[in-house]
XYZ file of C-alpha atoms in Angstrom:
664
model
C 0.008 -0.386 -0.128
C 3.188 2.292 0.813
C 6.018 2.876 -1.450
C 8.309 5.837 -1.198
C 11.407 7.213 -2.001
C 13.855 10.241 -1.539
C 13.099 13.426 -4.301
C 15.470 16.243 -5.402
C 15.475 17.524 -1.895
C 13.305 20.943 -1.478
C 11.980 23.533 0.597
C 9.712 21.778 3.162
C 6.836 23.638 2.959
C 4.633 24.241 6.362
C 0.941 24.300 7.141
C 0.272 27.577 6.620
C 2.183 28.345 3.502
C 0.793 26.054 2.103
C -2.805 26.965 2.617
C -1.876 30.312 1.561
C -1.060 29.092 -1.632
C -4.338 27.669 -1.882
C -5.868 31.264 -0.768
C -3.605 32.205 -3.563
C -4.871 30.301 -6.176
C -8.626 31.184 -5.491
C -8.184 34.823 -6.033
C -9.738 34.806 -9.252
C -12.599 32.493 -7.935
C -13.845 34.869 -4.498
C -16.648 36.418 -7.075
C -18.236 32.435 -7.386
C -20.115 30.515 -4.959
C -20.932 26.861 -4.620
C -22.988 24.946 -2.044
C -21.985 21.768 -0.470
C -24.598 19.201 0.942
C -23.880 18.388 5.068
C -25.895 14.778 5.852
C -28.269 16.250 7.973
C -29.717 17.782 4.633
C -28.139 21.477 6.005
C -27.060 23.530 2.613
C -23.200 25.195 3.320
C -21.963 27.999 0.888
C -18.904 28.360 -0.084
C -16.226 30.335 -1.990
C -15.404 28.297 -4.857
C -12.419 26.997 -4.644
C -12.451 26.027 -0.966
C -11.878 22.070 -0.089
C -12.703 20.025 3.022
C -10.701 21.898 5.739
C -12.411 25.290 4.664
C -15.483 23.397 5.450
C -14.684 22.307 8.604
C -13.602 25.957 9.502
C -17.245 27.408 8.039
C -18.950 25.279 10.516
C -17.153 26.020 13.687
C -12.886 25.861 15.235
C -13.640 22.965 17.249
C -15.091 20.994 14.411
C -11.941 22.314 11.946
C -9.998 21.512 15.002
C -10.143 18.096 15.582
C -10.866 17.648 10.909
C -8.868 14.855 10.170
C -10.615 13.651 6.369
C -13.768 13.722 5.055
C -16.561 11.513 2.936
C -17.322 13.428 -0.114
C -20.064 11.732 -1.634
C -19.180 8.462 -0.028
C -16.056 8.409 -0.586
C -13.741 8.633 2.127
C -10.869 12.265 0.918
C -8.627 14.124 2.028
C -9.130 17.835 3.405
C -7.701 19.175 1.032
C -9.653 17.835 -1.764
C -11.276 20.280 -3.762
C -15.408 20.880 -3.069
C -17.846 21.348 -6.509
C -21.422 22.235 -6.593
C -23.410 20.124 -4.543
C -21.207 17.705 -3.232
C -22.373 15.908 -0.052
C -19.609 15.870 2.701
C -19.744 14.210 5.969
C -15.935 15.965 8.145
C -14.369 12.653 9.538
C -13.323 13.927 13.260
C -10.087 12.827 14.723
C -11.740 10.335 16.962
C -14.254 8.112 14.302
C -12.652 4.726 13.568
C -11.628 5.748 10.698
C -9.897 8.890 11.476
C -7.739 6.707 13.788
C -7.234 4.692 11.176
C -5.817 7.555 8.951
C -3.834 8.687 11.968
C -1.820 5.620 12.341
C -1.488 5.290 8.079
C 0.235 8.840 8.556
C 2.489 7.967 10.973
C 3.858 4.886 8.942
C 4.624 7.472 6.337
C 6.155 9.725 8.854
C 7.744 6.366 10.363
C 9.374 5.700 7.100
C 10.610 9.756 6.427
C 12.312 9.362 9.635
C 14.113 6.246 8.207
C 15.192 7.199 4.946
C 16.646 9.936 7.288
C 18.487 8.153 9.032
C 19.286 5.863 6.795
C 19.421 7.081 3.709
C 20.779 3.719 1.310
C 17.533 1.924 2.940
C 15.318 0.425 0.741
C 11.975 0.279 1.275
C 8.555 -2.053 1.103
C 4.804 -1.746 2.486
C 3.757 -0.045 5.159
C -0.616 -0.641 5.532
C -2.139 -0.128 8.756
C -3.226 -2.940 11.307
C -5.904 -3.277 14.017
C -4.475 -1.175 16.588
C -2.012 0.485 14.915
C 0.811 0.360 11.675
C 4.829 -0.888 10.796
C 6.124 -0.508 8.241
C 9.128 -3.171 6.749
C 12.723 -2.220 5.754
C 15.719 -3.420 3.738
C 18.678 -2.064 5.991
C 21.726 -3.040 5.513
C 21.808 -3.078 9.188
C 19.829 -5.104 12.008
C 17.498 -2.880 14.179
C 16.951 -2.984 17.806
C 14.319 -1.011 19.749
C 17.347 0.181 20.641
C 17.553 2.007 17.785
C 13.587 3.451 18.856
C 15.009 6.169 20.730
C 16.931 7.328 17.479
C 13.843 6.907 15.013
C 10.663 8.723 17.129
C 13.569 11.843 18.018
C 13.426 11.733 13.716
C 9.754 11.633 13.782
C 8.861 13.935 16.178
C 10.768 16.973 13.998
C 9.118 15.465 11.142
C 5.735 16.823 12.980
C 7.441 19.880 13.910
C 8.406 21.080 10.871
C 4.576 20.718 10.532
C 4.547 19.699 6.511
C 1.522 19.187 4.940
C 0.797 16.276 2.495
C 0.108 17.718 -0.740
C -1.521 14.472 -3.124
C -0.397 14.547 -6.706
C -1.790 11.357 -9.503
C 1.377 10.991 -12.136
C 2.029 8.016 -14.863
C 2.819 4.643 -13.732
C 6.402 5.604 -16.053
C 6.806 8.381 -13.766
C 6.177 6.916 -10.926
C 9.245 4.449 -12.038
C 11.212 6.994 -12.637
C 10.983 8.524 -8.984
C 11.891 5.756 -7.814
C 13.865 4.098 -9.866
C 16.582 3.348 -6.767
C 13.729 1.559 -5.000
C 13.772 -2.128 -6.684
C 10.393 -3.122 -3.865
C 8.214 -0.534 -5.129
C 8.998 -0.511 -8.772
C 7.956 -3.955 -8.386
C 4.161 -2.676 -6.583
C 4.376 -0.201 -9.107
C 4.063 -2.968 -12.035
C 1.236 -4.326 -10.021
C -1.156 -2.135 -10.003
C -3.353 -2.335 -13.324
C -4.157 1.394 -13.010
C -2.168 3.350 -15.716
C -2.177 6.379 -13.284
C -0.392 5.808 -9.529
C -1.223 8.426 -6.288
C 2.005 9.460 -4.978
C 1.681 11.661 -1.168
C 4.898 14.416 -0.535
C 5.836 15.557 3.536
C 8.844 17.578 2.327
C 11.673 15.412 0.538
C 9.874 12.571 0.694
C 7.793 11.100 -1.706
C 4.847 7.875 -1.374
C 3.509 5.583 -3.245
C -0.432 5.469 -1.668
C -3.662 5.594 -2.356
C -4.459 7.820 0.999
C -6.126 9.393 2.277
C -3.448 11.527 4.635
C -4.016 13.467 7.854
C -3.612 17.208 6.123
C 0.086 18.101 7.786
C 2.585 16.523 9.983
C 1.352 18.070 12.585
C -1.569 16.485 13.081
C -0.138 13.110 14.971
C -0.682 13.754 18.325
C 0.550 10.463 19.941
C 2.395 7.756 18.666
C 5.271 4.968 19.865
C 7.175 2.285 18.168
C 6.405 -1.008 19.554
C 8.821 -3.476 18.754
C 10.603 -5.067 15.170
C 11.073 -8.516 13.677
C 11.918 -10.074 10.627
C 9.255 -10.267 7.913
C 9.750 -12.423 4.502
C 8.533 -9.770 1.239
C 5.051 -10.349 0.271
C 5.461 -13.150 2.995
C 7.233 -15.607 0.218
C 9.807 -17.635 2.301
C 11.825 -16.838 -0.804
C 11.940 -13.590 -0.815
C 14.181 -11.150 0.923
C 13.660 -11.264 5.146
C 12.775 -7.771 5.525
C 12.502 -5.818 8.867
C 8.827 -4.145 9.838
C 8.812 -1.930 12.613
C 5.823 -2.158 14.151
C 3.753 1.591 15.946
C 1.023 3.112 16.980
C -1.023 6.304 17.534
C -4.015 7.976 18.887
C -5.384 11.156 18.873
C -4.079 12.275 22.260
C -1.300 10.755 25.223
C -4.051 9.945 26.933
C -5.776 7.150 25.349
C -1.746 6.132 24.326
C -1.344 5.359 27.683
C -4.372 3.592 28.020
C -3.609 1.308 25.068
C 0.344 0.792 26.196
C -1.033 -0.317 29.132
C -3.566 -2.593 27.959
C -0.976 -4.679 25.081
C 1.658 -4.512 28.703
C -1.306 -7.204 29.633
C -1.815 -8.332 26.275
C 1.901 -9.725 26.717
C 1.859 -11.166 29.636
C -1.675 -12.877 28.575
C 0.352 -13.924 25.992
C -0.604 -17.476 24.652
C 2.603 -18.932 23.440
C 4.094 -17.309 27.168
C 1.960 -19.056 28.603
C 2.297 -22.137 27.114
C 5.704 -23.038 27.804
C 5.535 -22.192 31.431
C 2.013 -24.189 32.096
C 3.335 -26.912 29.948
C 0.252 -26.627 27.342
C 2.037 -27.218 24.066
C 4.942 -26.233 22.105
C 6.056 -26.209 18.460
C 9.100 -27.595 17.465
C 10.530 -26.751 14.369
C 12.236 -29.992 13.567
C 8.580 -31.714 13.775
C 7.341 -28.506 11.934
C 6.082 -25.179 11.457
C 2.802 -23.821 12.646
C 1.976 -27.895 13.939
C 1.630 -27.521 17.719
C 2.266 -31.014 19.720
C 0.192 -31.646 22.689
C 1.694 -31.804 26.477
C 0.152 -33.600 29.348
C -1.482 -31.022 30.798
C -2.382 -29.634 27.042
C -4.201 -32.969 26.327
C -6.532 -32.959 29.458
C -7.326 -29.562 28.350
C -8.742 -30.289 25.032
C -10.337 -33.809 26.083
C -12.739 -31.563 28.816
C -13.292 -29.182 25.827
C -14.304 -32.157 22.997
C -15.928 -33.960 25.801
C -18.349 -31.418 26.545
C -18.456 -30.229 23.346
C -19.633 -33.639 22.036
C -22.273 -34.057 25.295
C -23.859 -30.705 24.397
C -24.290 -31.990 20.132
C -25.529 -35.173 21.323
C -28.396 -33.565 23.746
C -29.613 -31.174 20.207
C -29.871 -33.945 18.137
C -27.025 -34.540 16.196
C -24.666 -37.167 15.144
C -21.334 -37.785 15.704
C -19.229 -39.099 12.723
C -15.431 -39.085 11.201
C -13.883 -38.910 8.411
C -10.320 -39.741 7.356
C -7.074 -37.263 7.303
C -6.184 -37.203 2.996
C -8.446 -37.471 0.927
C -8.177 -38.871 -3.867
C -7.012 -35.273 -5.465
C -10.231 -36.325 -7.902
C -12.504 -35.113 -4.443
C -11.267 -31.726 -4.244
C -11.837 -31.266 -7.794
C -14.736 -32.035 -7.654
C -16.166 -29.355 -4.695
C -13.855 -27.163 -6.778
C -11.458 -26.864 -3.902
C -8.307 -28.074 -6.026
C -9.313 -25.055 -8.616
C -10.437 -22.107 -5.822
C -8.705 -22.721 -2.702
C -4.641 -25.017 -4.108
C -3.076 -22.285 -2.784
C -3.616 -23.393 0.852
C -3.958 -26.649 0.019
C -0.669 -28.928 1.203
C 0.656 -31.151 -2.242
C -0.542 -33.745 -3.450
C 0.877 -37.213 -2.112
C 1.302 -40.751 -4.410
C -0.126 -43.761 -3.476
C -0.273 -46.311 -5.900
C -0.370 -44.304 -8.642
C -2.785 -42.433 -7.424
C -2.562 -38.751 -6.260
C -3.700 -37.473 -2.683
C -4.236 -34.930 -1.074
C -4.192 -33.890 2.914
C -7.834 -32.717 3.743
C -8.191 -28.648 3.907
C -11.966 -28.897 4.875
C -14.123 -31.625 6.228
C -17.239 -30.880 4.114
C -16.545 -33.129 1.794
C -16.809 -36.192 3.759
C -19.799 -35.230 5.292
C -21.126 -34.806 1.653
C -20.318 -38.455 1.007
C -21.745 -40.200 3.905
C -24.890 -37.746 2.911
C -24.652 -40.082 -0.390
C -23.939 -43.103 1.161
C -28.119 -43.833 1.329
C -31.017 -42.712 -0.549
C -32.301 -39.684 1.127
C -36.132 -38.935 1.950
C -37.523 -35.972 3.914
C -38.785 -37.707 6.485
C -34.757 -38.215 7.358
C -34.343 -34.529 7.528
C -33.161 -32.600 9.273
C -29.540 -34.322 9.532
C -27.485 -32.802 11.632
C -23.661 -34.071 11.443
C -20.610 -33.132 13.971
C -16.878 -34.223 13.813
C -13.833 -32.785 15.846
C -11.967 -32.925 12.483
C -8.584 -32.083 12.075
C -7.677 -30.292 8.672
C -4.212 -29.004 6.815
C -3.713 -25.740 4.914
C -0.845 -24.648 3.949
C -0.113 -20.511 5.556
C 3.886 -19.351 4.678
C 6.480 -19.249 7.796
C 5.480 -15.915 8.263
C 2.225 -15.750 9.138
C 2.308 -18.488 11.664
C 1.687 -16.567 15.371
C 1.620 -20.109 18.291
C -1.745 -21.510 18.284
C -3.862 -18.415 16.861
C -2.526 -18.887 13.185
C -1.030 -23.330 12.918
C -1.289 -25.826 9.417
C -2.724 -28.000 11.261
C -6.085 -27.536 13.294
C -9.176 -29.473 14.774
C -12.280 -27.503 13.497
C -14.977 -28.137 15.574
C -17.440 -28.849 12.360
C -20.873 -29.427 11.485
C -22.879 -29.967 9.203
C -26.954 -29.409 8.490
C -28.973 -31.244 5.577
C -31.988 -29.780 5.729
C -34.960 -28.760 3.223
C -35.691 -24.942 2.613
C -38.851 -24.200 4.998
C -36.061 -25.712 7.873
C -33.670 -23.203 7.622
C -34.679 -20.232 9.851
C -35.831 -23.710 12.804
C -32.167 -24.652 12.398
C -30.415 -22.122 12.400
C -32.422 -20.577 15.603
C -30.893 -23.791 16.927
C -27.563 -23.121 16.380
C -27.660 -19.687 17.786
C -29.731 -21.028 20.331
C -26.241 -24.222 20.825
C -23.416 -20.610 20.076
C -25.000 -18.912 23.320
C -25.127 -21.185 25.447
C -21.925 -23.009 24.563
C -19.742 -19.490 24.743
C -21.050 -18.630 28.179
C -20.194 -21.808 29.191
C -16.131 -20.913 28.996
C -16.544 -17.462 29.793
C -17.560 -15.673 27.171
C -21.163 -13.151 27.139
C -20.016 -10.402 24.372
C -19.783 -10.412 20.872
C -20.057 -8.646 17.628
C -22.244 -10.210 15.076
C -22.534 -9.906 11.124
C -24.688 -11.233 9.015
C -23.251 -10.671 5.689
C -25.226 -10.819 2.065
C -25.023 -11.635 -1.838
C -22.106 -10.873 -3.268
C -21.818 -9.601 -6.643
C -21.231 -13.387 -7.973
C -23.336 -15.952 -6.918
C -24.331 -19.910 -6.939
C -27.714 -20.327 -6.650
C -30.854 -19.550 -7.788
C -32.246 -15.561 -6.361
C -35.147 -17.023 -4.407
C -33.257 -19.788 -2.440
C -30.716 -16.540 -1.946
C -33.479 -13.698 -0.465
C -35.254 -17.403 1.334
C -31.904 -18.509 3.268
C -30.391 -14.434 3.848
C -34.558 -13.758 5.418
C -34.114 -16.916 7.072
C -30.664 -15.522 9.224
C -32.633 -12.620 9.663
C -35.271 -13.831 11.061
C -33.023 -16.142 12.970
C -30.913 -13.847 15.017
C -33.887 -11.320 15.773
C -36.359 -14.194 16.881
C -33.314 -15.232 19.525
C -32.935 -11.138 20.108
C -29.206 -11.257 19.188
C -28.431 -7.034 18.117
C -26.178 -7.747 14.531
C -25.478 -5.756 11.674
C -25.305 -6.032 7.545
C -21.756 -6.571 6.298
C -23.495 -5.868 2.294
C -22.125 -7.852 -0.200
C -19.408 -9.724 2.056
C -20.884 -13.317 1.606
C -18.784 -16.531 -0.106
C -20.276 -16.812 -3.565
C -22.006 -20.149 -2.336
C -24.936 -18.447 0.623
C -25.775 -15.580 3.165
C -23.479 -15.944 6.495
C -23.221 -15.492 10.465
C -19.749 -14.495 11.590
C -19.603 -13.471 15.505
C -16.157 -12.481 17.108
C -16.235 -13.165 20.559
C -14.510 -10.232 22.975
C -12.066 -11.141 25.396
C -11.459 -9.826 29.589
C -9.272 -7.634 27.320
C -11.978 -6.038 25.051
C -10.242 -7.917 22.122
C -12.071 -9.403 19.451
C -11.501 -12.925 17.869
C -13.343 -14.701 15.526
C -15.217 -17.906 16.508
C -18.739 -19.059 15.221
C -19.420 -18.621 12.073
C -22.799 -20.167 10.110
C -23.073 -20.950 5.806
C -25.386 -21.664 3.721
C -24.161 -23.813 0.937
C -26.633 -23.399 -2.313
C -22.551 -24.994 -4.161
C -22.175 -28.231 -3.037
C -24.993 -29.721 -2.837
C -25.195 -28.573 -6.528
C -21.817 -29.841 -7.695
C -21.879 -33.762 -5.977
C -25.231 -34.243 -6.790
C -26.598 -34.832 -3.623
C -31.159 -35.028 -3.366
C -33.675 -36.398 -1.167
C -37.078 -37.960 -2.024
C -39.860 -34.982 -1.301
C -43.423 -36.022 -0.117
C -44.159 -35.431 -3.674
C -41.673 -38.334 -4.508
C -39.602 -36.317 -6.899
C -36.227 -35.138 -5.894
C -34.880 -32.077 -4.457
C -31.920 -30.474 -3.519
C -31.324 -30.315 0.220
C -30.380 -26.977 1.949
C -26.447 -27.173 3.551
C -25.301 -25.584 5.927
C -22.699 -25.387 7.654
C -21.469 -24.402 10.777
C -18.760 -24.200 13.344
C -19.283 -22.756 17.117
C -15.271 -23.053 18.405
C -14.017 -22.277 14.962
C -10.724 -24.611 15.763
C -9.555 -25.875 18.741
C -6.506 -24.493 18.473
C -7.078 -20.910 18.515
C -9.826 -21.234 20.634
C -7.751 -22.670 23.639
C -5.358 -19.953 22.558
C -7.948 -16.959 23.328
C -8.621 -19.171 26.157
C -5.310 -18.945 27.575
C -5.197 -15.367 27.052
C -8.863 -14.847 28.143
C -8.186 -15.977 31.732
C -4.587 -15.162 31.539
C -3.654 -19.360 32.329
C -5.774 -19.524 35.147
C -8.672 -21.510 33.956
C -12.335 -21.896 35.441
C -12.227 -25.010 37.523
C -14.824 -27.050 34.852
C -11.917 -27.204 32.560
C -8.820 -26.479 33.550
C -6.507 -29.173 33.613
C -5.821 -29.711 37.171
C -8.486 -28.774 39.358
C -6.763 -29.596 42.926
C -3.656 -30.567 44.444
C -2.253 -32.231 47.853
C 0.447 -29.997 49.448
C 1.701 -33.035 52.772
C 4.124 -31.120 54.594
C 5.877 -34.042 55.315
C 6.510 -37.620 53.861
C 4.221 -38.616 56.866
C 1.734 -37.021 56.031
C 1.887 -38.698 52.242
C -0.439 -40.957 52.709
C -3.384 -39.419 54.182
C -2.371 -36.960 50.752
C -2.988 -40.438 48.802
C -6.570 -40.945 50.874
C -7.721 -37.126 50.039
C -6.696 -37.180 46.195
C -8.494 -41.026 45.945
C -11.683 -39.114 47.052
C -11.617 -36.214 45.314
C -10.940 -38.380 42.014
C -13.978 -40.835 42.651
C -16.316 -37.904 42.047
C -13.925 -36.776 38.820
C -12.096 -34.335 39.824
C -8.330 -34.139 38.205
C -6.156 -34.361 40.783
C -1.945 -35.089 42.016
C -0.582 -35.219 45.143
C 2.695 -33.421 45.197
C 5.127 -35.684 47.105
C 8.597 -33.929 46.118
C 10.946 -33.277 49.279
C 10.517 -30.060 49.214
C 9.032 -27.234 52.062
C 5.139 -26.799 51.727
C 6.114 -23.142 50.530
C 8.233 -24.042 47.733
C 5.429 -26.438 46.857
C 2.823 -24.067 47.180
C 4.692 -21.437 45.079
C 5.197 -23.958 42.471
C 1.517 -24.840 41.898
C 0.846 -21.326 42.332
C 2.708 -20.598 39.292
C 0.609 -23.612 37.175
C -2.550 -21.754 38.201
C -4.009 -24.644 39.523
C -7.430 -23.684 41.348
C -6.853 -25.317 44.690
C -4.226 -26.362 46.878
C -4.554 -28.312 49.261
C -2.031 -28.423 52.252
C -2.302 -31.318 54.708
C -0.444 -32.295 58.007
C -1.153 -33.862 61.671
C -4.117 -31.192 62.446
C -6.411 -32.411 58.951
C -5.292 -36.033 59.868
C -6.587 -35.648 63.019
C -9.588 -34.055 62.037
C -10.536 -35.037 59.062
C -10.002 -31.596 57.454
C -7.930 -29.863 54.443
C -6.586 -26.494 54.443
C -7.644 -24.669 51.110
C -5.390 -22.212 49.424
C -7.195 -21.155 46.028
C -6.042 -18.586 43.703
C -6.716 -15.589 45.719
C -5.233 -16.725 49.012
C -5.347 -19.075 52.561
C -8.632 -19.641 53.234
C -8.423 -21.912 56.406
C -8.924 -25.302 57.286
C -12.701 -27.503 56.256
C -13.823 -30.732 56.239
C -13.190 -33.147 53.491
C -16.564 -33.685 52.705
C -17.333 -29.546 52.556
C -14.803 -29.022 50.040
C -16.202 -32.193 48.670
C -19.410 -30.807 47.885
C -18.024 -27.503 47.096
C -15.604 -28.454 44.351
C -18.415 -30.545 42.859
C -20.236 -27.485 42.137
C -17.534 -26.191 40.278
C -16.652 -28.898 38.474
C -19.835 -28.176 35.695
C -20.039 -24.694 33.258
C -20.554 -21.802 34.294
């Protein structure tokens, strides 16, 4: 998105000088007037040649000060954009989400300019905004570290103090190639642009290849911070050069920046990769393979608890469990369309006795094959089939991230085959199951989106309308607030997406419910209707948790590793004070295991204080300390994660534990 290059030095323009230039250009036009329309229908008269910044000033000085960009005739544009008679204009202010993105986008340019001033021979990659900030990729003759940040930030502050205008110009691709002749990554980007012209933004001596929009001038950046540096392959391809990626963030003011940095600090403490090692849950071994988690005993128990709960709740609601193999013949994926449309994300085929097989990227074709194994009647429908199916997708190494982005993962997959008039009821059932399961894991805040028909689609308009209306009606009946995401449905049907919010307010993609008109047609599946004729069933794809790996990563970070009792790998640990207390400790553990509790006994010859510290580090919910007094009275001294509680009868503790062993 971004590209930059040093051009011939020139005297930096200031905001004041730039505005004087704009005013000078308007001298001839002062006698002419234009009228623009505000979102509420109000009309504002301006001098011909006025821009969006002038409009903000005409409305009020406070608005002009807070203005970042403008929406002109539904297009997000720079404040310096000249207005025409009849334009419909809305001013975008600094706390608007789009405005913050523009501020960060502009700060990425400022960072690139600062790096180029400090390292004149740098080759620059791309620098888009991302959630919570921005980054920029650099090809340097030296390795950067956080120790280099103070110098870069100092130069950025200097650029901000110079208050340089962001000046936009449109040039031909050939002219752009001349400007960026010493920047190979930029030249590659220019080659990939389909249009014959490209837009550039300049601030002083620095020019950037960019669509924009941008803030009016560098002085509009009020609060920023560089965060980290990491390696990143050019365009995410491990066969291309490794660049250095600097991450940063920016906010409209220092208060919001400080709050964000505090949240980042808390997020770092909750990082599932760090806690995964400390709690001995999982590891990723490069010799075994990148993006392929290895589950340790404690992590495997955590998975089992989640899987057992998931299976039990599905069976209660009329789902049947099925299982499909990890590999299938290439022909299957050609029929499904994955081979043509999803091949980049599939692993290469393996030859078996002259036939090519592929590890599965999806579970759906296997479920369809089970459907086709019998003739189905309308009386059989709906069929609800669920599988915790492990799939494999080729993700480039540059995007792999702990459990959140892996190459092998287990989907909590299910498919519902139903008649068209059953869609709404089935969707409502999925939503009820979703809300119950997510609440059980502690998630009751989420954002819901209904994605509607895109420009290119398969299936009849009647089916699309019916499915979309069914999804909408189910959401309304469930009492869920949702946003329409127009045109963002997949080509084979409309869908519902749910993003859960964790303890830090972060959003995670979780549940997805998709109506599919495509695969039933490609695999030619049918059911016999009441009219004794064949009809195409509707296929609903749905996942509640998404993938177990990703969901467990989110769980770890949401609870900072201190899981609720019912899902904790170890629910209690018994700590004998001395060796003579070991037999009683083992008896306590035996009684707890009879009620299904996951309990361990620490028989090490360590002090009880060290045993307590170690148990706290492993975030075990209950520590039961036993000594002479506890043996004499048939008690346990209970200490939970919040501190010491004192001694209680073993039977009373068992009753308390049983209450907490159930989902929330």
